[in-house]
XYZ file of C-alpha atoms in Angstrom:
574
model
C -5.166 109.900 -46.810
C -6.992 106.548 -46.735
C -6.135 103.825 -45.385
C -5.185 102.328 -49.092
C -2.964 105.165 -49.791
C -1.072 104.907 -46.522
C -0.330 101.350 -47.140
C 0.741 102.164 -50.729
C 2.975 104.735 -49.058
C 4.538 102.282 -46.927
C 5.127 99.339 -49.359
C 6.954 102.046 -51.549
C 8.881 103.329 -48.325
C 9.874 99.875 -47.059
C 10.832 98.944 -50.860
C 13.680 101.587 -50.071
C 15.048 98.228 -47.743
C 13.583 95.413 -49.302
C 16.011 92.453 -49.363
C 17.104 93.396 -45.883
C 13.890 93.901 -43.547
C 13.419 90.427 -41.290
C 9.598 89.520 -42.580
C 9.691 91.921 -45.679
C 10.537 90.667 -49.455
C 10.098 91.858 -52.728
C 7.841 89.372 -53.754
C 5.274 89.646 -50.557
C 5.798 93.263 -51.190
C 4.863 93.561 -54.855
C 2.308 90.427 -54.714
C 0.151 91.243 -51.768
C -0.009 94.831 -51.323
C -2.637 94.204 -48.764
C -0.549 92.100 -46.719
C -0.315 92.106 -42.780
C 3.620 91.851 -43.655
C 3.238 95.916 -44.121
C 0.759 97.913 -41.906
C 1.052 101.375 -41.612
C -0.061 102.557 -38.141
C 0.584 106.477 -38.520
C 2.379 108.721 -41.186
C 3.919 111.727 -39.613
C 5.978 115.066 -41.508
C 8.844 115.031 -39.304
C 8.794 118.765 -39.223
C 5.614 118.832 -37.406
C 6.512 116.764 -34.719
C 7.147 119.430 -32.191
C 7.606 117.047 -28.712
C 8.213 113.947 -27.451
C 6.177 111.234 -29.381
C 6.326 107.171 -28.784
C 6.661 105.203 -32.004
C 7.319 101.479 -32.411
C 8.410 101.591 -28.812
C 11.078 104.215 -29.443
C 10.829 107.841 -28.303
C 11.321 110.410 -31.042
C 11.678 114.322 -30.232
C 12.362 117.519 -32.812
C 16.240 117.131 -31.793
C 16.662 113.204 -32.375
C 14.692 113.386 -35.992
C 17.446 116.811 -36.586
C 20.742 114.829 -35.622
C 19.390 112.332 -38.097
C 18.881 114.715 -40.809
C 21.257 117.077 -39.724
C 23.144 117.274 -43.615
C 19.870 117.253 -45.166
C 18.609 120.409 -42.987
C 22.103 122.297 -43.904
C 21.966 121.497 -47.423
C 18.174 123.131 -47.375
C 18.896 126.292 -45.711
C 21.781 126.625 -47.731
C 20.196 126.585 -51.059
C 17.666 128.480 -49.229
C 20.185 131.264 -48.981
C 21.808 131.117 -52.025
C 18.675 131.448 -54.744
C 20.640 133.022 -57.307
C 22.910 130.094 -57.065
C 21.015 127.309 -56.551
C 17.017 126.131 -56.864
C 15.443 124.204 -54.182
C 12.562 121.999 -56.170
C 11.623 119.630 -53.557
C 12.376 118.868 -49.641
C 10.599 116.884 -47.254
C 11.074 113.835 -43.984
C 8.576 111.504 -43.109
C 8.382 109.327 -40.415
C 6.232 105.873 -40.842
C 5.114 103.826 -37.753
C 4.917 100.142 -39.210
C 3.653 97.409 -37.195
C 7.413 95.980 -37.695
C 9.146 99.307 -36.651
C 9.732 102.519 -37.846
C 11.089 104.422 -40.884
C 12.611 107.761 -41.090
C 13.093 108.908 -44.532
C 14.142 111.970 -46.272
C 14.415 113.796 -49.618
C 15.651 116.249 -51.002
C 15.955 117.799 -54.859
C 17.738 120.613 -56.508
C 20.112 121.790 -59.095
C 22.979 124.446 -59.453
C 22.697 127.166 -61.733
C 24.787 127.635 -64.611
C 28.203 128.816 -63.877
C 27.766 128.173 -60.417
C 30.865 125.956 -59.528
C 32.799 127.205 -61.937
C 32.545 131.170 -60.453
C 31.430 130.445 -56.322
C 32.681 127.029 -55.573
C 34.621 128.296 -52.055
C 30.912 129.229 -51.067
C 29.031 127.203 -52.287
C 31.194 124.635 -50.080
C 31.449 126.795 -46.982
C 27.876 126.442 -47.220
C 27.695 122.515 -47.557
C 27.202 122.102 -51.216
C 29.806 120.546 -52.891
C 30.471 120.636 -56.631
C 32.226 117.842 -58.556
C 35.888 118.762 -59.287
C 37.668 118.296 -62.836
C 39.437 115.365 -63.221
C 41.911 113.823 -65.688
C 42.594 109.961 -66.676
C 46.249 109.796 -65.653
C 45.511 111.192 -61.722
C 42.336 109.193 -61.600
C 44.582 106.061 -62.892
C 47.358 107.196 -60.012
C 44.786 107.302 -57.404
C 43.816 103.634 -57.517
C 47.615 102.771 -56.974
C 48.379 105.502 -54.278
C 47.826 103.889 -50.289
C 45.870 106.313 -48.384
C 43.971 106.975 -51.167
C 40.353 106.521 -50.837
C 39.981 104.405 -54.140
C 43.317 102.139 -53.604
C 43.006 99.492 -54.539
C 45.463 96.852 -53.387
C 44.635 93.347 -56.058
C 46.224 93.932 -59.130
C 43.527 92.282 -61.211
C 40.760 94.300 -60.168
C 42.955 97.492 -60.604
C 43.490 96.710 -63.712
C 39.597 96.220 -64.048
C 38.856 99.119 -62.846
C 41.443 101.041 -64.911
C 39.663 99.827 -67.744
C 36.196 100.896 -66.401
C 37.946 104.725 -66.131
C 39.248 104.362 -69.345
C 35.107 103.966 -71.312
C 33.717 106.225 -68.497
C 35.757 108.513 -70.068
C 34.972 107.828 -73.567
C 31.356 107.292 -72.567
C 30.685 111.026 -70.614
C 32.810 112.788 -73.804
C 30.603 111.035 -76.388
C 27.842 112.759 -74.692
C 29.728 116.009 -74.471
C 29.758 116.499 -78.275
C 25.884 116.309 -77.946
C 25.826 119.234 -75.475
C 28.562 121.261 -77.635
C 26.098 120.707 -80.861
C 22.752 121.342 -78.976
C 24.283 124.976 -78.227
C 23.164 125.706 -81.509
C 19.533 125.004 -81.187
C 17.565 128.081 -80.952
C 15.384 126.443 -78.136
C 18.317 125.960 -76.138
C 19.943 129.424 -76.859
C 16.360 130.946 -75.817
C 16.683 128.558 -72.649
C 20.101 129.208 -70.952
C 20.381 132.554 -72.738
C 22.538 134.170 -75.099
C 25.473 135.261 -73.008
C 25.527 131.556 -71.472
C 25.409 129.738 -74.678
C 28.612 132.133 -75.771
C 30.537 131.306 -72.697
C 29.771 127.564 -72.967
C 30.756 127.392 -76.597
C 34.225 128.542 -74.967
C 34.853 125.479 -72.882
C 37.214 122.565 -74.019
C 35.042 119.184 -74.205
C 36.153 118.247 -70.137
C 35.298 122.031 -69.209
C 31.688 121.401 -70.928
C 31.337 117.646 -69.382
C 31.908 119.221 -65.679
C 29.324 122.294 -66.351
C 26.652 119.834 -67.335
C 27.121 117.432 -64.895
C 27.409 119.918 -62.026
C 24.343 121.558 -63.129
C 22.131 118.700 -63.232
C 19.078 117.875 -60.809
C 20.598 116.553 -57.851
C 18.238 114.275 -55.685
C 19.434 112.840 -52.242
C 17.314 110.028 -50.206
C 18.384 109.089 -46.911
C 15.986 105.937 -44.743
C 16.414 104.230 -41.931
C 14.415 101.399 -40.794
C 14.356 100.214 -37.260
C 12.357 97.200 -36.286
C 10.609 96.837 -33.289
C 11.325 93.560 -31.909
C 15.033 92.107 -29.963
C 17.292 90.044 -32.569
C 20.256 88.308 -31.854
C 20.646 86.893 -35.363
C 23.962 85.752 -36.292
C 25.182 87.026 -32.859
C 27.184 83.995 -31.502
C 28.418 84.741 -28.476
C 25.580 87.366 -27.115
C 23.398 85.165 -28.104
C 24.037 82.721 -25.449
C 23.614 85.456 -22.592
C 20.283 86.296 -23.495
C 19.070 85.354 -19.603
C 19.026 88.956 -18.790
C 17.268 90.850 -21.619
C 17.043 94.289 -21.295
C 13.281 94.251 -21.518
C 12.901 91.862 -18.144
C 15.067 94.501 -16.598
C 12.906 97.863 -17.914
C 9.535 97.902 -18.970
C 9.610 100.330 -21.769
C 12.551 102.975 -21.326
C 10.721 105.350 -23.129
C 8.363 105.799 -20.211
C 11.708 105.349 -17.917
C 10.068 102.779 -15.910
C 11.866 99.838 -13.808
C 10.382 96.226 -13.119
C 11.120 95.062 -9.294
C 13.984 92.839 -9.448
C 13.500 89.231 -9.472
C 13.278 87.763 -5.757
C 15.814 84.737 -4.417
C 13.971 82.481 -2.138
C 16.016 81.823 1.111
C 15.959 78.529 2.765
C 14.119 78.356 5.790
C 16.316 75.028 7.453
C 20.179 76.652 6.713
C 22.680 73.418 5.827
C 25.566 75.584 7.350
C 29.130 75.534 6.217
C 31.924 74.287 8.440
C 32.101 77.967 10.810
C 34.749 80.482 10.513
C 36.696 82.172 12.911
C 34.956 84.695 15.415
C 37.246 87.221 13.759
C 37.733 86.485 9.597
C 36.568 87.194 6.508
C 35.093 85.432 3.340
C 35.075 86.346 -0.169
C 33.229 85.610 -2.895
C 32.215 86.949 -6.709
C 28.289 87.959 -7.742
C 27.698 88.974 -11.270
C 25.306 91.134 -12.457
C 24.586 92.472 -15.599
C 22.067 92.105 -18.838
C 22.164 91.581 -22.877
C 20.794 93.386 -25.665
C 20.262 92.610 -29.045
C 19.155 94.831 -31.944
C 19.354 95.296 -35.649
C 18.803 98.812 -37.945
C 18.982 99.040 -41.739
C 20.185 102.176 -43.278
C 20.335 103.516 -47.035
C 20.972 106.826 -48.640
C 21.155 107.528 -52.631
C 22.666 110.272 -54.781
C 21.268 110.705 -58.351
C 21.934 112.783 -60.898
C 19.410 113.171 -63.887
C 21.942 114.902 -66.491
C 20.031 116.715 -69.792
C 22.732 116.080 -72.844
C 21.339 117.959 -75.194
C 20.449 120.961 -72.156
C 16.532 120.166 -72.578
C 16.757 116.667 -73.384
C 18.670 113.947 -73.879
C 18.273 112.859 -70.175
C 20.619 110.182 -69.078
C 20.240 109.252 -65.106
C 23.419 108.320 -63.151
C 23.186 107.159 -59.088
C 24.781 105.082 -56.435
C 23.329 103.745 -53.699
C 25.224 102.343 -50.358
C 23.243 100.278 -48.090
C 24.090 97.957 -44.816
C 21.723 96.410 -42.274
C 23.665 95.892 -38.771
C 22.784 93.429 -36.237
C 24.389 94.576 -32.914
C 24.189 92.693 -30.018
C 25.628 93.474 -26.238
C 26.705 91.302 -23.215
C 27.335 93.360 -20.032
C 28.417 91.723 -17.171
C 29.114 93.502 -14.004
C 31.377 91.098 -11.229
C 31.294 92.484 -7.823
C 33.606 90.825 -5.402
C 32.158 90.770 -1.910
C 34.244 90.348 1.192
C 32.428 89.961 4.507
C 34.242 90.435 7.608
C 33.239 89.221 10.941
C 33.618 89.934 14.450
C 32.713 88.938 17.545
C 33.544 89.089 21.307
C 31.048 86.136 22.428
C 28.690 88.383 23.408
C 27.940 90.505 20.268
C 28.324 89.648 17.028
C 28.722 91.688 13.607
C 29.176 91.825 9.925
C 30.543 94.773 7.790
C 30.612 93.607 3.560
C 32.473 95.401 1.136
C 31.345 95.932 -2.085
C 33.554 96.479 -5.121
C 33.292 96.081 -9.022
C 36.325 94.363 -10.337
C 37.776 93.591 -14.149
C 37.150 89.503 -13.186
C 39.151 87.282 -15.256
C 38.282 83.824 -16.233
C 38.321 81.862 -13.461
C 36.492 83.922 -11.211
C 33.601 84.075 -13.590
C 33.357 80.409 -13.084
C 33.427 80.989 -9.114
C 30.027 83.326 -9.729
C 28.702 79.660 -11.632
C 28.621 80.740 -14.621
C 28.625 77.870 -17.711
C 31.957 77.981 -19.510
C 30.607 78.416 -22.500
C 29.526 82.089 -21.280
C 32.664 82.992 -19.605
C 34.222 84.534 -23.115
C 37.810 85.312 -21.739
C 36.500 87.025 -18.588
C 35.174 90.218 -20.656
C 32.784 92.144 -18.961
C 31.986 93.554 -22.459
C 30.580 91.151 -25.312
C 30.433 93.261 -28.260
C 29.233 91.797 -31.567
C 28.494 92.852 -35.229
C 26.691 91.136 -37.649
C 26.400 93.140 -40.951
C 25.555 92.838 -45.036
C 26.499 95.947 -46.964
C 26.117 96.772 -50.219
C 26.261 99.339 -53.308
C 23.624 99.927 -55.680
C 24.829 101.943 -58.657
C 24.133 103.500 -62.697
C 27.125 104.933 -64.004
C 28.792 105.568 -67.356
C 30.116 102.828 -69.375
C 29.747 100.092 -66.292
C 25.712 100.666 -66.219
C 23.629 98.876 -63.786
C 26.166 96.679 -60.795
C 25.106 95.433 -57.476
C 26.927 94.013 -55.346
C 26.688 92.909 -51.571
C 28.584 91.029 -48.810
C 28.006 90.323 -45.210
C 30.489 90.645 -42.314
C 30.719 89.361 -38.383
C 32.826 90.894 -35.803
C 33.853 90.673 -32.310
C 34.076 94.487 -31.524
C 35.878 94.393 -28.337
C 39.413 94.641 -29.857
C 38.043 97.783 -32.149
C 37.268 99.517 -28.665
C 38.316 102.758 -27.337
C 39.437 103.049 -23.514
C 38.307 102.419 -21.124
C 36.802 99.288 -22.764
C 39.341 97.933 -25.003
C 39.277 94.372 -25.311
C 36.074 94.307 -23.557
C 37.971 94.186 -20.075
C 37.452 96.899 -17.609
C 36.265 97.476 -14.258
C 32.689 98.775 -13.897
C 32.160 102.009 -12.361
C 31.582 102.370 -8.510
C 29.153 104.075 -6.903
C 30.010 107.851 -7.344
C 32.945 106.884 -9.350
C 32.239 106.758 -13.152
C 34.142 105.607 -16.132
C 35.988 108.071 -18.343
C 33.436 109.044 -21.281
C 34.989 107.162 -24.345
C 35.556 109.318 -27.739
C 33.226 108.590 -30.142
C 35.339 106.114 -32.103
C 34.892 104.656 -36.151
C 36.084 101.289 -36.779
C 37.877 102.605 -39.566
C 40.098 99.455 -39.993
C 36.409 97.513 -40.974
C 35.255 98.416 -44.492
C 31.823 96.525 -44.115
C 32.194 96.772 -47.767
C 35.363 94.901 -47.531
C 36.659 96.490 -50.752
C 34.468 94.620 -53.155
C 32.740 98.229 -54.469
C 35.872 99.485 -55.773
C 34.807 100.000 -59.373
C 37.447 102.698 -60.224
C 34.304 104.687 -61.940
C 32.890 104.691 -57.728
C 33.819 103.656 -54.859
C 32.084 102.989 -50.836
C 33.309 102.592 -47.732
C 31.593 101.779 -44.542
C 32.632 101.743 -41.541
C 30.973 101.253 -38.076
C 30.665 103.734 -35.172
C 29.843 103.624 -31.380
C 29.300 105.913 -28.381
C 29.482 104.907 -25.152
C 29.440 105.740 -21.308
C 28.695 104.173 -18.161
C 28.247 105.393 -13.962
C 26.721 103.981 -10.887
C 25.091 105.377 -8.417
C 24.819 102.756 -5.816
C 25.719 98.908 -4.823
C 23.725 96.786 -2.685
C 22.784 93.392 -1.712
C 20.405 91.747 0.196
C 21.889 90.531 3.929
C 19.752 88.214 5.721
C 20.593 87.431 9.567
C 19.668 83.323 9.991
C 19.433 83.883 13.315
C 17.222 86.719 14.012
C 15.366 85.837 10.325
C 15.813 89.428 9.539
C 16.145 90.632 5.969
C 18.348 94.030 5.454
C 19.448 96.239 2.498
C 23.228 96.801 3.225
C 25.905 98.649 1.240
C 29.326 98.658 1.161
C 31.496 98.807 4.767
C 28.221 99.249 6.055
C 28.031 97.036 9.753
C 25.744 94.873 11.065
C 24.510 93.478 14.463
C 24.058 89.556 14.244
C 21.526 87.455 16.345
C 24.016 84.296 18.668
C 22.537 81.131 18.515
C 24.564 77.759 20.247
C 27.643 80.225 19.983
C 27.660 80.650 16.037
C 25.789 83.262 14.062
C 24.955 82.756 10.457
C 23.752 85.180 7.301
C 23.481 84.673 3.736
C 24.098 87.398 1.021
C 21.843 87.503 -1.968
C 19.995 89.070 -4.920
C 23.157 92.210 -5.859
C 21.102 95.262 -6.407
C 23.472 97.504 -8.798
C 22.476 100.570 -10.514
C 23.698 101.915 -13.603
C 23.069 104.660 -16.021
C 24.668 104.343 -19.409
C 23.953 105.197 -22.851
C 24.956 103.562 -25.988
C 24.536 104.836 -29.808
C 25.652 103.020 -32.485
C 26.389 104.534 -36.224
C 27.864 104.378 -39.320
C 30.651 106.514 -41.048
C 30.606 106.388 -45.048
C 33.271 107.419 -47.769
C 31.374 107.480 -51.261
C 32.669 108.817 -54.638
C 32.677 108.481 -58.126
C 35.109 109.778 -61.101
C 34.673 109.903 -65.182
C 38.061 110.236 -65.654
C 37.078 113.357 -66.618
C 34.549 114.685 -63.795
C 34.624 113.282 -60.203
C 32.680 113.898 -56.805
C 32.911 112.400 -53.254
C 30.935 112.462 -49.687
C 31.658 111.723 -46.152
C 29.972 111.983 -43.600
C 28.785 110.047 -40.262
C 25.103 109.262 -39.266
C 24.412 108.438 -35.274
C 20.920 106.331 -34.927
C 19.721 108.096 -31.628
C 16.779 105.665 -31.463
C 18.993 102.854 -31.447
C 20.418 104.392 -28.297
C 20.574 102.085 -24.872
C 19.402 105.097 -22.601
C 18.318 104.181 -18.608
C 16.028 106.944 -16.925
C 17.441 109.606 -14.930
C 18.758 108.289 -11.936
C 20.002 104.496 -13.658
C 18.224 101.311 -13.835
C 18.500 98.855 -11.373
C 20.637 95.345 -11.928
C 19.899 91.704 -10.708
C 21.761 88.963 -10.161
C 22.999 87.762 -14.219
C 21.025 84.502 -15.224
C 22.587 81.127 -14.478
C 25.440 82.163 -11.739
C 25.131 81.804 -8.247
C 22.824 84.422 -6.543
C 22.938 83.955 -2.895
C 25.768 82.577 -0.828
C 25.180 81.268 2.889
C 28.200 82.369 5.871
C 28.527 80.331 8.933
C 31.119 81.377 11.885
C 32.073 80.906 15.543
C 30.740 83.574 17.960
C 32.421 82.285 20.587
């Protein structure tokens, strides 16, 4: 393809999220086609990527691009298997490396066969194809005042709004039925669908017909997700202010699971020595360690429905179209309370620390030095969502509507345990955290109930996976005495250098590894009823590529920006 082509390719692939894409608009999109705005860099069928491939920065394999399109893939080996029931026209997923991210995108089109829902529904479901269901006015009225319902809706005034919107849907999709019933008579369309068809449609009551021809029409389903390349912490209050420790000064590019070396802490060489302890004591204080992250991913998918009235005309085209871009941003702070006990006879002096990650509350983030405005309650887990959803839709009576509406969140309350609230203790060394469910924020309808149209309706809510484990602790120890530097670990003891009866060591840069992985996703409740024909989906998309992984093994930890990082220990020997 040339190099004109590929960039048409992309303008028309990014216009799937125009309006939401940082740097891309419609009119730089439709007014400079040759703009650096959009570069394509490669164009790849997703079904020929067979291994691991780096795009964008992000590491795509056969299995991540499959959990993406994992309904799309069912749906096409179902119709697959199921010819006489169902015609597969079209099917295909592209991935597009753009020099602002990545795209994955997916299509699919088919149709049912005559007769299809009405004689092999059960398997045609069992199978992952679902056909609309016959509805009537008075239950589709009910639903919108029945809680639990997926269409409640709770305001009064825009029940009664969308009442009225059933009401002409109605109207509307039976107006068109008469045109079906009188195009059964046209000896095109009897040579078309076949005698025996024609004579079994001519049975039907006006809803009966509606359902047949709207279950029977050309289906198409796009799915695209965009995910730019670069860090944002747009509209991200609080992570925003903890951006010290970015993920990317900690690892170089996790899809080659590298790590940088940690950042050094220069020891003074002349020691202004506390007042001395006790030849036999201890001293405690809190390190923190930890990093931020900050990313955004736009997501879209589209059902239409191109329904021929009159059988081989008469083509009316019905859709809806959810969409939501989510900025997510994270703040994880690890405190690790270090208590250093010393001992000495006169003669020999030692040290043995103990290392151990605590749930630190408030004030003993300030002891680490940490600026108030970053201490956030103690949490060791700043969660944030910033998100603008919206539905894009065609329907009987109520035509063309779009609507959007953005959203911020603190997450932490929406949690699962062992994070709720953003308070818990990090893992120890050999000792991780409980794996946390997968867990929708089903209270959050990013939608916020403003696409309740009573002829559709969209829900959105947010998902996330997480899990964390350590696999070591240490710190730097150096003896002031001896001017010896030593990695030490927890209750592991050390011989101190005597000098004018008092030996003297300072603790600095906490080395703490940790593997963890966290996906975010989204959960989504469309559906739309005519009062007189009515289908729904749900299902939940996970955005593997949007996944925090660390290389095998964990990534190593500093010392979290602007807190104290080394702390110097002064006590009697003798």
């Amino acid at each position: 393809m040339t190099s004109k082509l590929l960039k048409q390719a992309a303008l028309a692939s990014v216009s799937l999220c125009l309006g939401l894409s940082s740097g891309i608009n419609q009119a730089q999109a439709s007014a400079h086609q040759t703009s650096p705005e959009v570069n394509v860099l490669r164009k790849f069928n997703a079904n020929q990527i067979k291994g691991k491939i780096n795009i964008s920065g992000y590491e795509l394999n056969p299995n991540s691009i499959k959990l993406l399109n994992r309904s799309l893939r069912r749906k096409i080996q179902s119709i697959k298997g199921l010819n006489n029931l169902a015609t597969l026209k079209s099917a295909n997923s592209e991935v597009l490396e753009l020099n602002k991210g990545l795209i994955i995108q997916s299509k699919l089109s088919y149709s049912l066969k005559s007769g299809a829902c009405a004689t092999y529904k059960s398997k045609l479901s069992r199978a992952g194809i679902q056909c609309g269901s016959k509805e009537d006015l008075k239950s589709s009225i009910a639903s919108l005042s029945r809680r639990g319902s997926p269409n409640y809706i709770s305001n009064t005034n825009k029940r009664r709004f969308a009442i009225k919107n059933l009401e002409n849907s109605q109207l509307e999709i039976l107006k068109e039925t008469k045109k079906a019933r009188a195009a059964l008579e046209d000896p095109e369309v009897i040579s078309t669908l076949g005698a025996a068809t024609v004579k079994r449609l001519k049975k039907m009551s006006d809803e009966d017909l509606a359902v047949e021809v709207l279950n029977t029409a050309d289906q198409v389903i796009e799915e695209t997700v965009f995910i730019p390349k670069a860090e944002s912490f747009k509209n991200l209050r609080k992570v925003g202010t903890l951006q010290g420790n970015s993920l990317r000064n900690i690892t170089k590019n996790l899809s080659k699971q590298k790590i940088t070396k940690l950042p050094k802490y220069k020891i003074p060489k002349k020691i202004a020595n506390p007042a001395p302890v006790d030849r036999s004591s201890t001293k405690e204080d809190i390190f923190l360690t930890g990093f931020t992250f900050g990313k955004q991913y736009e997501w879209r998918k589209k059902w239409t429905k191109s329904v021929k009235w009159c059988w081989t005309g008469c083509k009316r085209t019905y859709y809806v179209e959810p969409y939501a871009t989510f900025g997510y941003g994270l703040g994880l702070r690890f405190p690790v309370k270090a208590n250093l006990s010393f001992n000495s006879d006169g003669t020999r002096a030692r040290v043995t620390p103990t290392f151990t990650p605590i749930n630190a509350n408030s004030r003993q983030y300030r002891q680490t030095g940490m600026r108030q405005n970053q201490v956030f309650n103690g949490q060791e887990l700043v969660a944030e969502m910033s998100a603008r959803a919206g539905l894009k839709m065609k329907l009987p009576f109520v035509g063309r509507k779009s609507m959007s509406r953005g959203y911020d969140r603190d997450l932490t309350d929406n949690l699962p345990a062992p994070f709720r609230n953003g308070h818990f203790t990090p893992p120890s060394p050999g000792r991780p955290l409980p794996a946390a469910a997968p867990v929708f924020l089903r209270d959050i309808d990013l939608l916020g109930g403003a696409a309740d149209y009573g002829v559709a309706y969209a829900k959105l809510h947010p998902g996330i996976k997480m899990d964390l484990n350590s696999n070591s602790l240490q710190f730097k120890l150096k003896d002031n005495v001896r001017n010896r530097i030593y990695a030490v670990s927890s209750g592991q003891t050390r011989d101190l250098g005597i000098q004018n009866n008092r030996s003297s060591v300072t603790l600095f840069n906490p080395k703490y590894n940790l593997g963890f992985r966290i996906t975010p996703g989204v959960q989504y409740n469309i559906g739309v009823d005519f009062a007189v024909w009515g289908k729904s989906w749900r299902d939940e998309i996970w955005i593997p590529q949007l996944s925090i992984t660390l290389p095998p093994g964990g990534a190593d930890f500093s010392c979290h920006a602007n807190t104290q990082c080394s702390r110097t220990y002064s006590f009697q020997a003798s």
